[in-house]
XYZ file of C-alpha atoms in Angstrom:
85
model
C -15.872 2.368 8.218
C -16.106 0.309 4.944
C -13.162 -0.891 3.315
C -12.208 -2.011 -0.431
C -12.380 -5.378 -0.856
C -9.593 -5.966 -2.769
C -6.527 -3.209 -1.287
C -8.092 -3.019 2.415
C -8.474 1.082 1.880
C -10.856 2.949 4.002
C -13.546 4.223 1.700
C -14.235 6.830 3.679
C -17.623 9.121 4.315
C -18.402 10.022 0.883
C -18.348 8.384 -2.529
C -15.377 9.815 -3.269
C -13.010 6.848 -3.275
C -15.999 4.261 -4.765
C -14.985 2.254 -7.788
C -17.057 2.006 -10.482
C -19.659 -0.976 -11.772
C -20.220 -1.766 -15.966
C -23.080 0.656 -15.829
C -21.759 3.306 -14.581
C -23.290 2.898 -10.827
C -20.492 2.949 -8.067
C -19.226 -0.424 -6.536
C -20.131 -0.440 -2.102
C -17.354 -3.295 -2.222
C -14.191 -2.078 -4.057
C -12.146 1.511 -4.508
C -11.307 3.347 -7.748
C -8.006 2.263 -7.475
C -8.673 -1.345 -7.735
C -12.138 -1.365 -9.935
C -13.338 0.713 -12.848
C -16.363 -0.299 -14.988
C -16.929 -3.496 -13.500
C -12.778 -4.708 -13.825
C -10.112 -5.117 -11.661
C -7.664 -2.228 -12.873
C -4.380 -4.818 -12.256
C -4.662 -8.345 -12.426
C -2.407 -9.909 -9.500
C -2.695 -12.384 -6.924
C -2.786 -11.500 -3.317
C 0.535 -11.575 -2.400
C 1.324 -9.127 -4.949
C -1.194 -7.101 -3.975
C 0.111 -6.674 -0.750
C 3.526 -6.111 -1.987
C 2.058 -3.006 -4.044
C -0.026 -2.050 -0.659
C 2.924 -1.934 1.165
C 4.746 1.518 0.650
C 1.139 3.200 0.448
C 0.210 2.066 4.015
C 3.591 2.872 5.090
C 3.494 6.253 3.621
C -0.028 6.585 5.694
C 1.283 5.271 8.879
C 5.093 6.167 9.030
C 5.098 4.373 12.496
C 4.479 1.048 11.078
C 7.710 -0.726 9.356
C 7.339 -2.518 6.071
C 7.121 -5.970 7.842
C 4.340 -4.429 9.952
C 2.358 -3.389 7.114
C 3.212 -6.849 5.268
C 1.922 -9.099 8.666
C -1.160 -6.931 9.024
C -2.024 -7.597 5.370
C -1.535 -10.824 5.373
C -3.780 -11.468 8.215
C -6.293 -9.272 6.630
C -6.550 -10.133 2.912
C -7.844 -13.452 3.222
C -11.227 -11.957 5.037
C -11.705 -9.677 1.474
C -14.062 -10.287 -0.485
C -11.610 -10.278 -3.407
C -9.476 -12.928 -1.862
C -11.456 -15.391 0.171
C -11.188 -18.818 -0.982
């Protein structure tokens, strides 16, 4: 499963969670929640990314503790496209 490149979300079987390019066309690389019309929807750097990722993942997973969610981010944002150096 693909995932946005920018909040880690699964996008899922359909197009349904796709952001969106300049053109109109959907983006394969980052959600609606993070890209509309070829623009990051919030300007932040990673680590404040991950702080507003946080309570969504835990809200998805309620097994996994804040810190939990925080490690596994941090681990995994550097690898997104958005973030790599």
């Amino acid at each position: 499963m693909e995932h946005c490149q920018s909040c880690g979300m699964p996008l899922g079987d359909t197009d349904e969670w796709l952001g969106s390019e300049r053109d109109g066309s959907l983006s394969p690389d980052y959600c609606k929640h993070c890209y509309d019309r070829g623009e990051f929807r919030g300007q932040m750097t990673m680590d404040q990314m991950i702080e507003f990722c946080v309570p969504h993942l835990v809200a998805a997973r309620p097994e996994m503790s804040p810190e939990a969610a925080r490690s596994l981010m941090q681990e995994m944002f550097p690898r997104l496209k958005r973030w790599r150096s």
